[in-house]
mmCIF file of C-alpha atoms and ligand atoms in Angstrom:
data_model
loop_
_atom_site.group_PDB
_atom_site.id
_atom_site.type_symbol
_atom_site.label_atom_id
_atom_site.label_comp_id
_atom_site.label_asym_id
_atom_site.label_seq_id
_atom_site.Cartn_x
_atom_site.Cartn_y
_atom_site.Cartn_z
ATOM 1 C CA MET A 1 144.971 158.837 -121.875
ATOM 2 C CA ASN A 2 142.638 156.302 -120.588
ATOM 3 C CA PHE A 3 144.028 153.465 -118.021
ATOM 4 C CA LYS A 4 143.794 150.876 -120.494
ATOM 5 C CA SER A 5 146.319 152.655 -123.226
ATOM 6 C CA TYR A 6 148.492 153.878 -120.360
ATOM 7 C CA LEU A 7 148.991 150.260 -119.185
ATOM 8 C CA ALA A 8 149.628 149.160 -122.815
ATOM 9 C CA THR A 9 152.491 151.875 -123.391
ATOM 10 C CA LEU A 10 153.983 152.088 -119.966
ATOM 11 C CA ARG A 11 157.765 150.914 -119.775
ATOM 12 C CA VAL A 12 159.004 149.561 -116.416
ATOM 13 C CA GLN A 13 162.889 149.697 -116.580
ATOM 14 C CA ASP A 14 162.563 149.340 -120.320
ATOM 15 C CA GLN A 15 160.118 146.498 -120.500
ATOM 16 C CA ALA A 16 156.282 146.712 -121.290
ATOM 17 C CA LEU A 17 154.230 145.084 -118.865
ATOM 18 C CA PRO A 18 153.360 141.593 -118.785
ATOM 19 C CA GLU A 19 149.708 141.185 -120.476
ATOM 20 C CA GLY A 20 148.559 139.228 -117.451
ATOM 21 C CA LEU A 21 149.462 142.376 -115.410
ATOM 22 C CA GLN A 22 147.855 144.792 -117.605
ATOM 23 C CA GLU A 23 144.533 142.339 -117.599
ATOM 24 C CA LEU A 24 144.495 142.035 -113.743
ATOM 25 C CA LEU A 25 144.979 146.133 -113.118
ATOM 26 C CA LEU A 26 142.267 146.609 -115.724
ATOM 27 C CA ALA A 27 139.880 144.034 -114.106
ATOM 28 C CA LEU A 28 140.938 145.890 -110.509
ATOM 29 C CA SER A 29 140.232 149.266 -112.076
ATOM 30 C CA HIS A 30 136.685 148.195 -113.230
ATOM 31 C CA ALA A 31 135.782 146.566 -110.071
ATOM 32 C CA CYS A 32 136.735 150.039 -108.295
ATOM 33 C CA SER A 33 134.627 151.881 -110.858
ATOM 34 C CA GLY A 34 131.607 149.680 -110.106
ATOM 35 C CA LEU A 35 132.072 150.298 -106.452
ATOM 36 C CA SER A 36 132.245 153.827 -107.194
ATOM 37 C CA GLN A 37 128.878 153.784 -108.414
ATOM 38 C CA ALA A 38 127.451 151.955 -105.610
ATOM 39 C CA VAL A 39 129.221 154.271 -102.980
ATOM 40 C CA ALA A 40 127.678 157.367 -104.966
ATOM 41 C CA GLN A 41 124.259 155.715 -104.735
ATOM 42 C CA GLY A 42 124.603 154.830 -101.075
ATOM 43 C CA PRO A 43 121.205 155.163 -99.020
ATOM 44 C CA LEU A 44 119.388 154.974 -102.377
ATOM 45 C CA ILE A 45 120.550 150.998 -102.601
ATOM 46 C CA GLY A 46 120.601 150.397 -98.661
ATOM 47 C CA LEU A 47 124.226 150.628 -98.679
ATOM 48 C CA LEU A 48 124.626 152.158 -95.564
ATOM 49 C CA GLY A 49 125.119 150.933 -91.697
ATOM 50 C CA SER A 50 126.335 148.064 -90.084
ATOM 51 C CA ALA A 51 126.226 144.548 -91.755
ATOM 52 C CA GLY A 52 125.772 142.909 -88.222
ATOM 53 C CA THR A 53 128.710 140.806 -88.558
ATOM 54 C CA GLY A 54 132.565 140.973 -87.241
ATOM 55 C CA ASN A 55 135.705 140.392 -89.291
ATOM 56 C CA VAL A 56 138.952 137.981 -88.473
ATOM 57 C CA GLN A 57 140.305 141.263 -86.593
ATOM 58 C CA GLY A 58 137.197 141.456 -84.237
ATOM 59 C CA GLU A 59 136.079 144.815 -85.920
ATOM 60 C CA VAL A 60 132.439 145.229 -86.765
ATOM 61 C CA GLN A 61 131.853 145.346 -90.608
ATOM 62 C CA GLN A 62 129.786 147.853 -92.289
ATOM 63 C CA LYS A 63 127.765 146.656 -95.182
ATOM 64 C CA LEU A 64 129.908 148.499 -97.720
ATOM 65 C CA ASP A 65 133.133 146.665 -96.093
ATOM 66 C CA VAL A 66 131.292 143.158 -97.146
ATOM 67 C CA ILE A 67 129.968 144.626 -100.524
ATOM 68 C CA ALA A 68 133.414 146.181 -101.302
ATOM 69 C CA ASN A 69 135.258 142.726 -100.574
ATOM 70 C CA ASP A 70 132.596 140.618 -102.811
ATOM 71 C CA THR A 71 132.881 143.163 -105.774
ATOM 72 C CA LEU A 72 136.569 143.275 -105.835
ATOM 73 C CA ILE A 73 136.674 139.300 -105.674
ATOM 74 C CA ALA A 74 133.921 138.886 -108.302
ATOM 75 C CA GLY A 75 136.013 141.540 -110.632
ATOM 76 C CA LEU A 76 139.074 139.706 -110.156
ATOM 77 C CA SER A 77 138.019 135.914 -110.323
ATOM 78 C CA GLY A 78 138.176 135.908 -114.284
ATOM 79 C CA CYS A 79 141.889 136.772 -114.436
ATOM 80 C CA SER A 80 143.917 133.948 -115.450
ATOM 81 C CA ALA A 81 147.486 135.676 -114.343
ATOM 82 C CA LEU A 82 145.971 135.962 -110.599
ATOM 83 C CA ALA A 83 146.751 133.078 -108.341
ATOM 84 C CA GLY A 84 145.174 134.144 -105.109
ATOM 85 C CA ILE A 85 143.301 137.026 -103.186
ATOM 86 C CA ALA A 86 144.028 138.172 -99.478
ATOM 87 C CA SER A 87 141.867 140.686 -97.864
ATOM 88 C CA GLU A 88 141.264 142.479 -94.525
ATOM 89 C CA GLU A 89 137.685 141.001 -94.463
ATOM 90 C CA MET A 90 138.920 137.391 -94.998
ATOM 91 C CA GLU A 91 140.792 135.487 -92.415
ATOM 92 C CA LEU A 92 142.618 133.272 -95.088
ATOM 93 C CA PRO A 93 143.556 133.994 -98.862
ATOM 94 C CA ILE A 94 141.570 132.433 -101.474
ATOM 95 C CA PRO A 95 142.879 130.872 -104.434
ATOM 96 C CA VAL A 96 141.826 132.300 -108.060
ATOM 97 C CA GLY A 97 141.061 129.550 -110.705
ATOM 98 C CA SER A 98 143.678 126.581 -110.157
ATOM 99 C CA GLY A 99 145.773 128.855 -107.902
ATOM 100 C CA GLU A 100 148.792 128.680 -110.621
ATOM 101 C CA GLY A 101 148.711 132.274 -111.825
ATOM 102 C CA SER A 102 151.735 134.502 -111.695
ATOM 103 C CA TYR A 103 150.322 137.311 -109.337
ATOM 104 C CA LEU A 104 148.794 137.628 -105.815
ATOM 105 C CA VAL A 105 146.552 140.557 -104.918
ATOM 106 C CA LEU A 106 145.905 141.860 -101.444
ATOM 107 C CA PHE A 107 143.515 144.601 -100.601
ATOM 108 C CA ASP A 108 141.565 146.468 -98.057
ATOM 109 C CA PRO A 109 138.461 146.608 -99.983
ATOM 110 C CA LEU A 110 137.110 149.524 -97.960
ATOM 111 C CA ASP A 111 139.417 151.657 -96.050
ATOM 112 C CA GLY A 112 137.708 154.482 -93.634
ATOM 113 C CA SER A 113 134.633 152.435 -92.739
ATOM 114 C CA SER A 114 133.654 155.091 -90.133
ATOM 115 C CA ASN A 115 133.394 157.597 -92.950
ATOM 116 C CA ILE A 116 131.105 155.643 -94.922
ATOM 117 C CA ASP A 117 127.686 156.734 -92.981
ATOM 118 C CA VAL A 118 128.663 160.531 -92.958
ATOM 119 C CA ASN A 119 129.668 160.913 -96.585
ATOM 120 C CA VAL A 120 133.039 161.540 -96.050
ATOM 121 C CA SER A 121 135.928 160.107 -98.444
ATOM 122 C CA ILE A 122 136.625 156.550 -98.320
ATOM 123 C CA GLY A 123 138.596 154.057 -100.351
ATOM 124 C CA THR A 124 140.150 150.619 -101.445
ATOM 125 C CA ILE A 125 143.908 150.173 -101.197
ATOM 126 C CA PHE A 126 145.748 147.376 -103.112
ATOM 127 C CA SER A 127 149.245 145.521 -103.384
ATOM 128 C CA ILE A 128 150.188 143.408 -106.000
ATOM 129 C CA LEU A 129 153.080 140.548 -105.643
ATOM 130 C CA LYS A 130 154.660 137.946 -107.931
ATOM 131 C CA LYS A 131 153.734 134.329 -106.446
ATOM 132 C CA PRO A 132 156.971 133.012 -105.639
ATOM 133 C CA ILE A 133 156.556 129.467 -107.249
ATOM 134 C CA PRO A 134 154.111 129.859 -110.383
ATOM 135 C CA ASN A 135 152.579 126.521 -111.562
ATOM 136 C CA ALA A 136 152.256 125.407 -108.088
ATOM 137 C CA PRO A 137 149.204 125.274 -105.562
ATOM 138 C CA LEU A 138 148.701 128.277 -103.708
ATOM 139 C CA GLU A 139 150.139 128.554 -100.359
ATOM 140 C CA PRO A 140 148.840 131.030 -97.538
ATOM 141 C CA ASN A 141 152.885 131.637 -97.119
ATOM 142 C CA ASP A 142 153.242 132.844 -100.535
ATOM 143 C CA PHE A 143 151.645 136.221 -99.467
ATOM 144 C CA LEU A 144 154.080 136.907 -96.649
ATOM 145 C CA GLN A 145 156.512 139.036 -98.734
ATOM 146 C CA ALA A 146 158.322 142.025 -97.886
ATOM 147 C CA GLY A 147 156.730 145.607 -99.200
ATOM 148 C CA SER A 148 159.948 146.061 -101.114
ATOM 149 C CA GLN A 149 158.841 143.033 -103.321
ATOM 150 C CA GLN A 150 155.776 144.715 -104.330
ATOM 151 C CA VAL A 151 154.998 144.660 -108.354
ATOM 152 C CA ALA A 152 152.443 147.491 -108.186
ATOM 153 C CA ALA A 153 150.367 149.292 -105.378
ATOM 154 C CA GLY A 154 147.769 151.830 -105.219
ATOM 155 C CA TYR A 155 144.507 152.970 -104.211
ATOM 156 C CA VAL A 156 141.213 154.401 -105.072
ATOM 157 C CA VAL A 157 139.597 157.228 -103.232
ATOM 158 C CA TYR A 158 135.759 157.587 -103.635
ATOM 159 C CA GLY A 159 135.574 161.385 -102.746
ATOM 160 C CA PRO A 160 134.401 164.544 -104.711
ATOM 161 C CA GLN A 161 136.071 162.577 -107.759
ATOM 162 C CA THR A 162 137.057 158.923 -107.892
ATOM 163 C CA THR A 163 140.717 158.710 -108.074
ATOM 164 C CA LEU A 164 143.265 155.874 -108.773
ATOM 165 C CA VAL A 165 146.614 156.574 -107.605
ATOM 166 C CA MET A 166 149.223 153.772 -108.634
ATOM 167 C CA SER A 167 152.949 152.853 -108.923
ATOM 168 C CA LEU A 168 154.466 150.243 -110.539
ATOM 169 C CA GLY A 169 157.897 151.085 -109.281
ATOM 170 C CA ALA A 170 158.562 153.733 -111.743
ATOM 171 C CA GLY A 171 156.958 156.779 -110.124
ATOM 172 C CA VAL A 172 153.159 157.595 -109.199
ATOM 173 C CA ASP A 173 150.704 158.548 -111.577
ATOM 174 C CA LEU A 174 147.000 159.643 -111.119
ATOM 175 C CA PHE A 175 143.693 158.771 -112.756
ATOM 176 C CA THR A 176 140.589 160.457 -112.560
ATOM 177 C CA LEU A 177 137.188 158.483 -113.167
ATOM 178 C CA ASP A 178 134.951 160.023 -115.827
ATOM 179 C CA PRO A 179 131.528 158.753 -114.660
ATOM 180 C CA ILE A 180 130.044 159.582 -118.028
ATOM 181 C CA THR A 181 132.354 157.216 -119.906
ATOM 182 C CA ASP A 182 133.221 155.200 -116.822
ATOM 183 C CA GLN A 183 136.922 155.548 -117.952
ATOM 184 C CA PHE A 184 139.973 156.233 -115.805
ATOM 185 C CA MET A 185 141.777 159.075 -117.319
ATOM 186 C CA LEU A 186 145.698 159.913 -116.487
ATOM 187 C CA THR A 187 145.527 163.320 -115.222
ATOM 188 C CA LYS A 188 148.734 163.544 -113.329
ATOM 189 C CA GLU A 189 152.067 162.155 -113.614
ATOM 190 C CA SER A 190 155.236 161.795 -111.401
ATOM 191 C CA ILE A 191 153.558 162.809 -108.210
ATOM 192 C CA ARG A 192 156.643 164.127 -105.706
ATOM 193 C CA ILE A 193 156.401 164.955 -102.168
ATOM 194 C CA PRO A 194 158.314 167.867 -101.060
ATOM 195 C CA GLN A 195 161.164 166.887 -98.609
ATOM 196 C CA ALA A 196 159.978 169.598 -95.907
ATOM 197 C CA ALA A 197 156.537 170.044 -94.572
ATOM 198 C CA LYS A 198 154.404 172.396 -92.374
ATOM 199 C CA GLU A 199 151.169 169.951 -92.058
ATOM 200 C CA PHE A 200 150.677 166.586 -90.298
ATOM 201 C CA ALA A 201 147.901 164.181 -89.808
ATOM 202 C CA ILE A 202 147.574 162.253 -86.405
ATOM 203 C CA ASN A 203 144.634 161.175 -84.226
ATOM 204 C CA MET A 204 145.412 163.835 -81.626
ATOM 205 C CA SER A 205 142.849 162.389 -79.221
ATOM 206 C CA ASN A 206 145.367 159.523 -78.546
ATOM 207 C CA SER A 207 148.230 162.053 -77.642
ATOM 208 C CA ARG A 208 148.383 160.752 -73.752
ATOM 209 C CA HIS A 209 148.796 157.023 -75.098
ATOM 210 C CA TRP A 210 151.904 157.734 -77.546
ATOM 211 C CA ALA A 211 155.296 157.017 -77.165
ATOM 212 C CA LYS A 212 157.719 159.750 -75.904
ATOM 213 C CA PRO A 213 159.436 160.378 -79.310
ATOM 214 C CA VAL A 214 155.873 160.723 -81.102
ATOM 215 C CA GLN A 215 154.785 163.137 -78.296
ATOM 216 C CA ARG A 216 158.100 165.198 -78.571
ATOM 217 C CA TYR A 217 157.650 165.606 -82.280
ATOM 218 C CA ILE A 218 154.040 166.628 -82.061
ATOM 219 C CA GLU A 219 154.624 169.042 -79.196
ATOM 220 C CA GLU A 220 157.397 170.601 -81.251
ATOM 221 C CA CYS A 221 155.082 170.948 -84.266
ATOM 222 C CA LEU A 222 152.436 172.646 -81.878
ATOM 223 C CA ALA A 223 155.046 175.088 -80.442
ATOM 224 C CA GLY A 224 155.162 176.726 -84.132
ATOM 225 C CA VAL A 225 156.915 179.689 -84.955
ATOM 226 C CA THR A 226 158.193 180.449 -81.583
ATOM 227 C CA GLY A 227 159.341 176.704 -80.724
ATOM 228 C CA VAL A 228 162.266 174.772 -81.699
ATOM 229 C CA ARG A 229 160.835 173.956 -85.243
ATOM 230 C CA GLN A 230 160.643 177.801 -85.870
ATOM 231 C CA LYS A 231 157.474 177.412 -87.898
ATOM 232 C CA ASP A 232 153.905 176.964 -87.822
ATOM 233 C CA PHE A 233 152.276 173.574 -88.534
ATOM 234 C CA ASN A 234 148.605 173.052 -89.642
ATOM 235 C CA MET A 235 146.834 169.646 -88.919
ATOM 236 C CA ARG A 236 144.290 167.411 -90.399
ATOM 237 C CA TRP A 237 142.945 164.271 -89.615
ATOM 238 C CA ILE A 238 140.250 162.874 -92.162
ATOM 239 C CA ALA A 239 140.053 159.247 -90.369
ATOM 240 C CA SER A 240 140.370 157.539 -93.842
ATOM 241 C CA MET A 241 144.078 156.389 -94.566
ATOM 242 C CA VAL A 242 143.470 156.751 -98.128
ATOM 243 C CA ALA A 243 142.379 160.394 -98.010
ATOM 244 C CA ASP A 244 144.961 161.274 -95.510
ATOM 245 C CA VAL A 245 147.772 159.952 -97.606
ATOM 246 C CA HIS A 246 146.267 161.213 -100.769
ATOM 247 C CA ARG A 247 146.523 164.743 -99.230
ATOM 248 C CA VAL A 248 150.221 163.903 -98.431
ATOM 249 C CA LEU A 249 150.869 162.857 -101.955
ATOM 250 C CA MET A 250 149.103 165.908 -103.471
ATOM 251 C CA ARG A 251 150.366 168.628 -101.057
ATOM 252 C CA GLY A 252 152.915 167.210 -98.962
ATOM 253 C CA GLY A 253 152.921 166.713 -95.273
ATOM 254 C CA VAL A 254 153.474 163.780 -92.878
ATOM 255 C CA PHE A 255 150.729 160.931 -91.967
ATOM 256 C CA MET A 256 151.144 158.973 -88.530
ATOM 257 C CA TYR A 257 149.212 156.188 -86.863
ATOM 258 C CA PRO A 258 151.905 155.041 -84.320
ATOM 259 C CA TRP A 259 151.831 152.363 -81.876
ATOM 260 C CA ASP A 260 150.045 153.658 -78.548
ATOM 261 C CA GLN A 261 149.449 152.204 -75.010
ATOM 262 C CA ARG A 262 145.941 151.628 -75.490
ATOM 263 C CA GLU A 263 146.683 148.035 -76.978
ATOM 264 C CA PRO A 264 150.538 147.767 -75.785
ATOM 265 C CA ASN A 265 150.923 144.302 -77.367
ATOM 266 C CA LYS A 266 149.862 145.400 -80.770
ATOM 267 C CA PRO A 267 152.324 147.026 -82.951
ATOM 268 C CA GLY A 268 149.859 149.656 -84.193
ATOM 269 C CA LYS A 269 146.235 149.829 -85.437
ATOM 270 C CA LEU A 270 147.039 149.805 -89.325
ATOM 271 C CA ARG A 271 147.840 146.568 -90.920
ATOM 272 C CA LEU A 272 151.107 146.036 -92.893
ATOM 273 C CA MET A 273 150.271 143.968 -95.730
ATOM 274 C CA TYR A 274 147.272 145.776 -97.308
ATOM 275 C CA GLU A 275 147.668 149.238 -95.811
ATOM 276 C CA ALA A 276 151.033 150.225 -94.902
ATOM 277 C CA ASN A 277 152.868 148.440 -97.533
ATOM 278 C CA PRO A 278 151.173 149.797 -100.731
ATOM 279 C CA MET A 279 150.861 153.341 -99.037
ATOM 280 C CA GLY A 280 154.815 152.965 -98.131
ATOM 281 C CA PHE A 281 155.408 152.088 -101.900
ATOM 282 C CA LEU A 282 153.603 154.769 -103.186
ATOM 283 C CA VAL A 283 155.131 157.421 -100.932
ATOM 284 C CA GLU A 284 158.896 156.082 -101.651
ATOM 285 C CA GLN A 285 158.137 156.155 -105.250
ATOM 286 C CA ALA A 286 156.996 159.828 -104.742
ATOM 287 C CA GLY A 287 160.382 160.774 -103.102
ATOM 288 C CA GLY A 288 159.069 160.364 -99.654
ATOM 289 C CA GLN A 289 159.852 157.880 -96.868
ATOM 290 C CA ALA A 290 157.607 155.517 -94.783
ATOM 291 C CA ILE A 291 158.956 153.796 -91.212
ATOM 292 C CA ASP A 292 157.636 152.204 -88.166
ATOM 293 C CA GLY A 293 159.612 154.806 -86.000
ATOM 294 C CA LYS A 294 162.861 152.989 -86.521
ATOM 295 C CA GLN A 295 162.718 150.708 -89.716
ATOM 296 C CA ARG A 296 161.523 151.133 -93.281
ATOM 297 C CA ILE A 297 158.308 149.793 -93.344
ATOM 298 C CA LEU A 298 158.973 148.002 -96.973
ATOM 299 C CA GLU A 299 161.746 146.150 -95.165
ATOM 300 C CA ILE A 300 159.641 144.449 -92.748
ATOM 301 C CA LYS A 301 159.331 140.687 -93.374
ATOM 302 C CA PRO A 302 155.625 139.764 -92.240
ATOM 303 C CA THR A 303 155.000 136.642 -90.046
ATOM 304 C CA THR A 304 151.281 136.867 -90.401
ATOM 305 C CA LEU A 305 148.844 138.066 -93.030
ATOM 306 C CA HIS A 306 147.049 140.355 -90.881
ATOM 307 C CA GLN A 307 149.827 141.821 -88.833
ATOM 308 C CA ARG A 308 149.661 145.505 -87.748
ATOM 309 C CA VAL A 309 152.477 147.918 -87.768
ATOM 310 C CA SER A 310 153.358 151.450 -86.407
ATOM 311 C CA VAL A 311 153.051 153.952 -89.500
ATOM 312 C CA MET A 312 154.802 157.411 -89.927
ATOM 313 C CA LEU A 313 155.177 158.293 -93.756
ATOM 314 C CA GLY A 314 155.281 161.203 -95.882
ATOM 315 C CA ALA A 315 157.978 164.190 -96.329
ATOM 316 C CA GLY A 316 161.723 162.837 -96.199
ATOM 317 C CA GLU A 317 162.970 165.614 -93.757
ATOM 318 C CA GLU A 318 160.096 164.899 -91.242
ATOM 319 C CA ILE A 319 160.269 161.049 -91.355
ATOM 320 C CA GLU A 320 164.157 161.435 -90.570
ATOM 321 C CA ARG A 321 163.449 163.876 -87.693
ATOM 322 C CA LEU A 322 160.992 160.971 -86.272
ATOM 323 C CA ARG A 323 163.455 158.298 -87.105
ATOM 324 C CA THR A 324 166.095 160.315 -84.957
ATOM 325 C CA TYR A 325 163.981 160.879 -82.132
ATOM 326 C CA HIS A 326 162.980 156.993 -82.009
ATOM 327 C CA LEU A 327 166.936 156.225 -82.021
ATOM 328 C CA ALA A 328 167.834 158.785 -79.021
HETATM 329 P P1 AHG B 401 139.578 150.565 -92.062
HETATM 330 O O1 AHG B 401 138.258 151.303 -92.252
HETATM 331 O O2 AHG B 401 139.885 149.668 -93.229
HETATM 332 O O3 AHG B 401 139.348 149.733 -90.733
HETATM 333 O O4 AHG B 401 140.657 151.437 -91.794
HETATM 334 C C1 AHG B 401 140.591 152.637 -90.834
HETATM 335 C C2 AHG B 401 141.873 153.047 -90.509
HETATM 336 C C3 AHG B 401 142.474 154.167 -91.312
HETATM 337 O O5 AHG B 401 141.628 154.358 -92.543
HETATM 338 C C4 AHG B 401 142.405 155.445 -90.459
HETATM 339 O O6 AHG B 401 143.571 156.209 -90.604
HETATM 340 C C5 AHG B 401 142.313 154.919 -89.183
HETATM 341 O O7 AHG B 401 141.436 153.748 -89.030
HETATM 342 C C6 AHG B 401 141.316 155.822 -88.471
HETATM 343 O O8 AHG B 401 141.379 155.663 -87.022
HETATM 344 P P2 AHG B 401 140.704 156.498 -85.880
HETATM 345 O O9 AHG B 401 139.231 156.184 -86.017
HETATM 346 O O10 AHG B 401 141.346 155.842 -84.593
HETATM 347 O O11 AHG B 401 141.164 157.634 -86.138
HETATM 348 MN MN1 MN B 402 141.952 150.492 -93.843
HETATM 349 MN MN1 MN B 403 138.968 148.310 -94.493
#
């Protein structure tokens, strides 16, 4: 089944999706399939390397960060149901049309920037919210909603295949882009994350900077079969959140980017509204958990658009254990 037919037939709590939301998701998928082609061409169209600019968070922008942002905005600007767009690459949200549509989109246009130039999987992460007051001009604060309010969340991985993973609050489904027909096809339904795990993903080079509960958890995993956990753990770190979380959704495990002492005043590296919230929504919809150490990520009430958060997500039993260690 192609993505358009899926959207037309899907029922969420016995309701068909509003046409505006279908139109919005279809436009988003088209923009991402266009990006997928550009990513595949890479150096052939001069797409690698730095843009020579910085974003609002003081990070160096790669050419593809900027191109991805522009491509998504162009692809969504004709959606009458959309009121506004917020992005990692823009300090402030922008209105779409009159700014009076029903939905808001937030995205990380290009996740995994450090992997662009080395031909490793990268992606796009998105979150869709309802505009609090439809038919009123767009206000920047309209975006500051807890992740539990998301209408839809998902990501596209540009990897060996281009894969779209999405949830509208009724489970998590996966679509594979057929590059011949340029259609996303439903290839896996109702993804579930096993409660137990034996694989973790964390940037180990930061271990000396972590808080004690995270150090304890990882030390116990590393101790393996003769340690308190009485089993061996495997480790992976791709350094693209999309690809690391995709692996967790496909074969289980945990993913962490916790707070650390390198920048003690920042809650973490990853951004709440367009990285942690959409991924947290997907992981919960797949039966897993997503916390900042103590609290469910989806319950955090945001105060600023680009705020950061400590992230631990994946297998329920492991995340519960991490929560216990943080509360001890
Ligand atoms: P972005 O490219 O959107 O800035 O995000 C990169 C993030 C995330 O994708 C990944 O998990 C993390 O940065 C990797 O960080 P390290 O380089 O510190 O491992
Ligand atoms: Mn990112
Ligand atoms: Mn990014």
